[in-house]
Amino acid sequence: MTSSPYFLQKSQRMLTRNMTKAVRTNISAPSAKQQTAAVLKQKAQQIVKAECDHDVNRSKILGKRHHRSTKPKTAVSQAHQTQARPTEETGNVQVRPRRKSIKVEYDSTAGTRDKELQDRNNPKKSRWEPQDWIEQLDNIREMRKNKDAPVDQMGAGKCFDPRAAPQVIRYQVLISLMLSSQTKDEVTAAAMKKLQAHGLSVENIVQTDDKTLGELIYPVGFWKNKVKYMKQCSEILQKQYNGDIPDNVTDLVKLPGIGPKMAHLTMAIAWNTVSGIGVDTHVHRIANRLRWMKRETKTPEETRVGLEDWLPRDLWSEINWLLVGFGQQICQPVYPRCSDCLNRGICPSANLKKTKGR
């Protein structure tokens, strides 16, 4: 009975039905290992999606910044972008922190240096010149053409003994300039005549006592101090320069009682060398009245530096002589004679100063 074909077919159908049910049961009820794998796969998909969204947003932001900024990227900013950014964990998903903005600085020193070199090579841009100075100077030359001011007759260039030896002449020029400080030319010339009658040489002054020297140079301004300067200066010249005077400004200003103005004038008169502009009270006053300075100066030395900055060098030798005589006769310290001045129409100070007719 068991070998009947009917029962064999029925048993085979029942076995097949049972196996199919078992397979369906295994598929519908996955194991714990499969569940873990499914969870991990889901988390991985979430991480990948978060990273993609972050990169998309970052690209949009960087694109907007690129359109707003016209500054080129520097090597520092490019290197910073290539570095890996730190991450921090928030729950199960990693979130990258927002990158801080970088301040880009540009080196502008190269451009500044190039501009300075261009200005130096271009005289029209680099050299400042006062307004109307050429016409003003021509008018002063016209007013000084008679050479009848005190400086023309009794200045340092006229006080030495022309019959003396060249070395002695240079020494007398130095002494006359030393005495002329804060002193009128008439008084300086009188003192120089008395010194020459006494014997104005390095050897004689070193051997002369202070009392006698004081009597010879009185009443020049600050005569007591100048007696000391004369003795000290003469001793230095005797020991270090063999009785002659230095031939450069650097050594001249080291001598007692000799300042920059005296040193430059000594170089011009004694050595026939133009080393700078000699600026006394007259030159200092007139240069500021004519606005020949970029800004008002307080001392003669500041005026010298200001004049040498723009005045052509070939005019340095005559500017002291012109302005000193002009200041003695026309542009006087008190009550300048503006009505007699040819510059009254182009002088910035003409209407600011009181005039006194003669």
mmCIF file of N, CA, C and O in Angstrom, residues 2 24 43 62-63 71 79 129 162 168 170 182 192 205 221 223 248 250 279 289 314 335 349:
data_model
loop_
_atom_site.group_PDB
_atom_site.id
_atom_site.type_symbol
_atom_site.label_atom_id
_atom_site.label_comp_id
_atom_site.label_asym_id
_atom_site.label_seq_id
_atom_site.Cartn_x
_atom_site.Cartn_y
_atom_site.Cartn_z
ATOM 1 N N THR A 2 1.934 1.153 0.718
ATOM 2 C CA THR A 2 2.837 2.321 0.785
ATOM 3 C C THR A 2 3.588 2.568 -0.488
ATOM 4 O O THR A 2 4.087 3.643 -0.750
ATOM 5 N N ARG A 24 10.154 30.380 3.808
ATOM 6 C CA ARG A 24 9.478 31.658 4.030
ATOM 7 C C ARG A 24 9.601 32.119 5.459
ATOM 8 O O ARG A 24 9.770 33.306 5.748
ATOM 9 N N LYS A 43 23.279 53.433 9.007
ATOM 10 C CA LYS A 43 24.073 54.538 9.573
ATOM 11 C C LYS A 43 25.106 55.028 8.563
ATOM 12 O O LYS A 43 25.345 56.223 8.437
ATOM 13 N N LEU A 62 31.086 79.195 -0.624
ATOM 14 C CA LEU A 62 32.343 79.632 -1.235
ATOM 15 C C LEU A 62 32.101 80.312 -2.571
ATOM 16 O O LEU A 62 32.794 81.250 -2.953
ATOM 17 N N GLY A 63 31.084 79.840 -3.284
ATOM 18 C CA GLY A 63 30.771 80.489 -4.551
ATOM 19 C C GLY A 63 30.304 81.903 -4.374
ATOM 20 O O GLY A 63 30.698 82.814 -5.096
ATOM 21 N N LYS A 71 39.615 90.168 -4.349
ATOM 22 C CA LYS A 71 41.008 90.014 -3.959
ATOM 23 C C LYS A 71 41.480 88.615 -4.336
ATOM 24 O O LYS A 71 40.773 87.630 -4.104
ATOM 25 N N ALA A 79 46.893 77.210 1.213
ATOM 26 C CA ALA A 79 47.417 76.143 2.065
ATOM 27 C C ALA A 79 46.451 75.813 3.174
ATOM 28 O O ALA A 79 46.299 74.672 3.586
ATOM 29 N N GLU A 129 58.862 123.996 -4.632
ATOM 30 C CA GLU A 129 59.365 125.342 -4.864
ATOM 31 C C GLU A 129 58.312 126.346 -4.424
ATOM 32 O O GLU A 129 57.112 126.168 -4.699
ATOM 33 N N PRO A 162 94.359 142.057 3.232
ATOM 34 C CA PRO A 162 94.699 141.405 1.953
ATOM 35 C C PRO A 162 96.199 141.262 1.733
ATOM 36 O O PRO A 162 96.631 140.493 0.873
ATOM 37 N N VAL A 168 97.175 133.331 7.135
ATOM 38 C CA VAL A 168 96.737 134.360 8.088
ATOM 39 C C VAL A 168 95.393 134.941 7.642
ATOM 40 O O VAL A 168 94.525 135.239 8.478
ATOM 41 N N ARG A 170 92.990 133.414 6.075
ATOM 42 C CA ARG A 170 91.935 132.454 6.445
ATOM 43 C C ARG A 170 91.629 132.526 7.942
ATOM 44 O O ARG A 170 90.454 132.435 8.351
ATOM 45 N N GLN A 182 75.642 138.127 16.582
ATOM 46 C CA GLN A 182 74.887 139.039 17.449
ATOM 47 C C GLN A 182 75.549 140.417 17.536
ATOM 48 O O GLN A 182 75.483 141.086 18.567
ATOM 49 N N MET A 192 87.923 144.365 14.419
ATOM 50 C CA MET A 192 88.913 143.719 13.567
ATOM 51 C C MET A 192 90.092 144.657 13.279
ATOM 52 O O MET A 192 91.254 144.209 13.207
ATOM 53 N N ILE A 205 97.663 135.813 19.159
ATOM 54 C CA ILE A 205 96.470 135.687 19.990
ATOM 55 C C ILE A 205 96.706 134.677 21.119
ATOM 56 O O ILE A 205 96.226 134.871 22.243
ATOM 57 N N GLY A 221 79.060 141.881 20.722
ATOM 58 C CA GLY A 221 78.126 141.144 21.551
ATOM 59 C C GLY A 221 78.764 139.918 22.182
ATOM 60 O O GLY A 221 79.516 139.192 21.531
ATOM 61 N N TRP A 223 81.161 139.705 24.371
ATOM 62 C CA TRP A 223 82.602 139.816 24.179
ATOM 63 C C TRP A 223 83.402 138.958 25.153
ATOM 64 O O TRP A 223 84.488 138.461 24.820
ATOM 65 N N ASN A 248 87.126 121.900 6.073
ATOM 66 C CA ASN A 248 85.835 121.231 5.925
ATOM 67 C C ASN A 248 84.910 121.644 7.065
ATOM 68 O O ASN A 248 85.373 122.053 8.149
ATOM 69 N N THR A 250 82.871 119.831 8.894
ATOM 70 C CA THR A 250 82.834 118.915 10.040
ATOM 71 C C THR A 250 83.835 119.331 11.108
ATOM 72 O O THR A 250 83.517 119.356 12.310
ATOM 73 N N VAL A 279 73.165 131.031 7.029
ATOM 74 C CA VAL A 279 71.886 131.647 7.405
ATOM 75 C C VAL A 279 72.053 132.366 8.739
ATOM 76 O O VAL A 279 72.288 131.739 9.776
ATOM 77 N N ARG A 289 59.391 135.373 5.722
ATOM 78 C CA ARG A 289 58.442 136.392 5.259
ATOM 79 C C ARG A 289 58.021 136.147 3.808
ATOM 80 O O ARG A 289 56.865 136.356 3.449
ATOM 81 N N ASP A 314 73.620 126.373 -7.425
ATOM 82 C CA ASP A 314 74.425 127.461 -7.989
ATOM 83 C C ASP A 314 74.034 128.833 -7.442
ATOM 84 O O ASP A 314 74.702 129.833 -7.740
ATOM 85 N N TYR A 335 59.434 147.468 11.466
ATOM 86 C CA TYR A 335 58.985 148.427 10.456
ATOM 87 C C TYR A 335 59.709 148.242 9.114
ATOM 88 O O TYR A 335 60.465 149.110 8.666
ATOM 89 N N SER A 349 53.859 138.620 2.982
ATOM 90 C CA SER A 349 53.847 139.327 4.262
ATOM 91 C C SER A 349 53.752 140.833 4.116
ATOM 92 O O SER A 349 53.789 141.548 5.100
#
